[in-house]
């Protein structure tokens, strides 16, 4: 008997709860308006848009990488603290070389050939131990417009004749690059 009364009481409560939501009450509900969210999103997009400034760079704005002479001091040379693993290499000097503001892969290919020629000439002239080079793009707008070239030598040779090798190597690069550009014009 108690189970029946309890069941009827629960059914009455559920029926009462369900009858409060009828079609008329549901139609009065307006729902969520997404217009405000769309306005806020568009305002945020307008605030975060990047403004591009049309700025042209003239030849006088580009620094000549050969204007300053190569100066290497003893402090620039890193000494090896543990020679049991072989000889350390040292970046003796680094130069930024301009290929032109509109440089592309064609100029990059010519520059790579010029670097190889300058390296071969410097290597055969000095026979430097551990002599090599590293190159990486350093342009801001066009990465290929400026190249950062590093002259790398073994630690023992760097202290003896490193400056002379790097000076010679860097002096040969523009000469070889001019030859490559001339060869490309003649083709």
Short mmCIF file of C-alpha atoms in Angstrom, two decimals:
data_model
loop_
_atom_site.label_atom_id
_atom_site.label_comp_id
_atom_site.label_asym_id
_atom_site.label_seq_id
_atom_site.Cartn_x
_atom_site.Cartn_y
_atom_site.Cartn_z
CA UNK A 1 0.00 0.00 0.00
CA UNK A 2 2.75 2.44 0.83
CA UNK A 3 4.46 1.56 -2.46
CA UNK A 4 1.33 2.44 -4.38
CA UNK A 5 0.90 5.79 -2.64
CA UNK A 6 4.55 6.61 -3.17
CA UNK A 7 4.34 5.67 -6.85
CA UNK A 8 1.22 7.82 -7.34
CA UNK A 9 2.88 10.74 -5.58
CA UNK A 10 5.97 10.53 -7.81
CA UNK A 11 3.79 10.27 -10.91
CA UNK A 12 1.82 13.34 -9.84
CA UNK A 13 5.02 15.38 -9.28
CA UNK A 14 6.40 14.36 -12.66
CA UNK A 15 3.11 15.13 -14.39
CA UNK A 16 3.00 18.53 -12.72
CA UNK A 17 6.57 19.30 -13.78
CA UNK A 18 5.87 18.30 -17.36
CA UNK A 19 2.71 20.33 -17.67
CA UNK A 20 4.47 23.60 -16.79
CA UNK A 21 6.36 23.43 -20.12
CA UNK A 22 3.69 23.53 -22.75
CA UNK A 23 3.92 24.80 -26.35
CA UNK A 24 2.83 28.32 -25.37
CA UNK A 25 5.67 28.72 -22.85
CA UNK A 26 8.21 27.33 -25.33
CA UNK A 27 7.18 29.77 -28.06
CA UNK A 28 7.76 32.71 -25.74
CA UNK A 29 11.43 31.69 -25.42
CA UNK A 30 13.49 33.78 -27.87
CA UNK A 31 16.66 31.67 -27.84
CA UNK A 32 20.28 32.80 -28.01
CA UNK A 33 21.27 35.60 -30.35
CA UNK A 34 24.71 35.09 -31.88
CA UNK A 35 24.82 38.57 -33.44
CA UNK A 36 26.77 40.03 -30.51
CA UNK A 37 29.38 37.30 -30.75
CA UNK A 38 29.80 37.92 -34.49
CA UNK A 39 30.21 41.69 -33.89
CA UNK A 40 32.90 41.06 -31.28
CA UNK A 41 34.75 38.61 -33.54
CA UNK A 42 34.75 41.08 -36.45
CA UNK A 43 36.02 43.87 -34.19
CA UNK A 44 38.86 41.66 -32.97
CA UNK A 45 39.80 40.75 -36.53
CA UNK A 46 39.87 44.41 -37.53
CA UNK A 47 42.12 45.22 -34.57
CA UNK A 48 44.60 42.43 -35.34
CA UNK A 49 44.98 43.06 -39.07
CA UNK A 50 48.55 43.85 -40.05
CA UNK A 51 49.18 47.06 -41.87
CA UNK A 52 51.82 46.80 -44.58
CA UNK A 53 53.87 49.84 -45.38
CA UNK A 54 55.09 50.22 -48.93
CA UNK A 55 58.73 51.02 -48.38
CA UNK A 56 61.34 50.82 -51.09
CA UNK A 57 64.99 50.23 -50.36
CA UNK A 58 67.54 52.06 -52.47
CA UNK A 59 71.10 50.98 -53.22
CA UNK A 60 72.42 53.64 -50.81
CA UNK A 61 70.46 51.99 -47.95
CA UNK A 62 72.30 48.66 -48.32
CA UNK A 63 75.55 48.44 -46.40
CA UNK A 64 78.66 47.39 -48.25
CA UNK A 65 79.99 44.29 -46.45
CA UNK A 66 83.54 45.09 -47.59
CA UNK A 67 83.55 48.61 -46.17
CA UNK A 68 85.02 47.49 -42.85
CA UNK A 69 88.26 45.47 -42.78
CA UNK A 70 88.35 42.06 -41.15
CA UNK A 71 89.73 42.39 -37.63
CA UNK A 72 90.37 39.30 -35.55
CA UNK A 73 91.81 39.50 -32.05
CA UNK A 74 93.14 36.77 -29.80
CA UNK A 75 89.91 36.99 -27.77
CA UNK A 76 87.94 35.86 -30.84
CA UNK A 77 89.87 32.59 -31.00
CA UNK A 78 88.48 29.86 -28.77
CA UNK A 79 91.05 27.50 -27.30
CA UNK A 80 90.40 23.82 -26.82
CA UNK A 81 90.23 22.68 -23.20
CA UNK A 82 90.15 18.97 -23.98
CA UNK A 83 92.36 17.83 -26.82
CA UNK A 84 91.73 14.09 -26.29
CA UNK A 85 88.76 14.15 -28.66
CA UNK A 86 90.66 15.69 -31.53
CA UNK A 87 91.17 19.22 -32.56
CA UNK A 88 88.46 21.81 -32.15
CA UNK A 89 87.37 24.09 -34.97
CA UNK A 90 87.01 27.82 -34.67
CA UNK A 91 84.81 30.27 -36.54
CA UNK A 92 87.51 32.79 -37.39
CA UNK A 93 85.40 35.37 -39.14
CA UNK A 94 81.94 36.01 -40.48
CA UNK A 95 80.86 38.33 -43.30
CA UNK A 96 77.48 39.33 -44.62
CA UNK A 97 77.54 39.43 -48.42
CA UNK A 98 74.78 41.13 -50.38
CA UNK A 99 73.41 39.32 -53.44
CA UNK A 100 70.95 42.08 -54.31
CA UNK A 101 67.48 42.83 -53.01
CA UNK A 102 65.78 40.76 -55.75
CA UNK A 103 68.06 37.73 -55.40
CA UNK A 104 66.48 34.39 -56.15
CA UNK A 105 67.55 30.78 -56.57
CA UNK A 106 69.48 31.58 -59.76
CA UNK A 107 71.66 34.08 -57.90
CA UNK A 108 71.95 31.66 -55.01
CA UNK A 109 73.23 28.96 -57.36
CA UNK A 110 75.80 31.36 -58.84
CA UNK A 111 76.86 32.43 -55.34
CA UNK A 112 77.30 28.81 -54.23
CA UNK A 113 79.51 28.15 -57.26
CA UNK A 114 81.50 31.31 -56.47
CA UNK A 115 81.93 30.20 -52.85
CA UNK A 116 83.19 26.80 -53.96
CA UNK A 117 85.69 28.45 -56.33
CA UNK A 118 86.88 30.92 -53.68
CA UNK A 119 87.23 28.08 -51.18
CA UNK A 120 89.23 25.98 -53.65
CA UNK A 121 91.54 28.88 -54.44
CA UNK A 122 92.10 29.75 -50.77
CA UNK A 123 92.62 26.11 -49.82
CA UNK A 124 95.18 25.48 -52.57
CA UNK A 125 96.98 28.74 -51.74
CA UNK A 126 97.28 28.18 -47.96
CA UNK A 127 96.72 24.43 -47.41
CA UNK A 128 95.05 25.29 -44.10
CA UNK A 129 94.17 22.44 -41.74
CA UNK A 130 90.46 22.14 -41.06
CA UNK A 131 89.61 25.02 -43.38
CA UNK A 132 85.97 25.12 -44.47
CA UNK A 133 83.10 27.55 -44.60
CA UNK A 134 79.47 27.75 -43.57
CA UNK A 135 76.76 29.78 -45.24
CA UNK A 136 73.26 30.79 -44.16
CA UNK A 137 70.65 33.26 -45.46
CA UNK A 138 70.53 36.51 -43.48
CA UNK A 139 68.23 38.82 -45.44
CA UNK A 140 65.26 40.32 -43.62
CA UNK A 141 62.63 40.77 -46.33
CA UNK A 142 64.17 38.41 -48.88
CA UNK A 143 66.30 35.80 -47.07
CA UNK A 144 68.41 35.21 -50.19
CA UNK A 145 69.32 38.90 -50.57
CA UNK A 146 72.10 38.71 -47.95
CA UNK A 147 74.23 35.68 -47.11
CA UNK A 148 76.17 35.20 -43.90
CA UNK A 149 79.42 33.36 -44.71
CA UNK A 150 81.65 32.02 -41.94
CA UNK A 151 85.31 31.12 -42.31
CA UNK A 152 86.07 28.05 -40.18
CA UNK A 153 89.55 26.70 -39.35
CA UNK A 154 91.08 24.13 -37.04
CA UNK A 155 92.16 25.57 -33.74
CA UNK A 156 95.91 25.16 -34.22
CA UNK A 157 95.95 26.69 -37.70
CA UNK A 158 93.59 29.50 -36.69
CA UNK A 159 96.08 31.00 -34.29
CA UNK A 160 98.98 30.81 -36.76
CA UNK A 161 97.57 32.02 -40.10
CA UNK A 162 93.81 32.13 -39.66
CA UNK A 163 93.42 35.83 -40.35
CA UNK A 164 95.35 35.64 -43.59
CA UNK A 165 93.34 32.63 -44.82
CA UNK A 166 89.98 34.23 -44.03
CA UNK A 167 90.99 37.59 -45.52
CA UNK A 168 92.07 35.87 -48.72
CA UNK A 169 88.92 33.70 -48.82
CA UNK A 170 86.61 36.70 -48.33
CA UNK A 171 88.51 38.74 -50.93
CA UNK A 172 88.05 35.98 -53.54
CA UNK A 173 84.27 35.62 -53.08
CA UNK A 174 83.22 38.87 -54.88
CA UNK A 175 85.71 38.20 -57.68
CA UNK A 176 84.36 34.69 -58.26
CA UNK A 177 80.75 35.89 -57.95
CA UNK A 178 81.36 38.58 -60.58
CA UNK A 179 82.80 35.88 -62.90
CA UNK A 180 79.71 33.71 -62.39
CA UNK A 181 77.38 36.62 -63.13
CA UNK A 182 79.33 37.41 -66.28
CA UNK A 183 79.19 33.78 -67.41
CA UNK A 184 75.42 33.76 -66.84
CA UNK A 185 75.02 36.87 -69.02
CA UNK A 186 76.98 35.30 -71.86
CA UNK A 187 74.81 32.18 -71.95
#
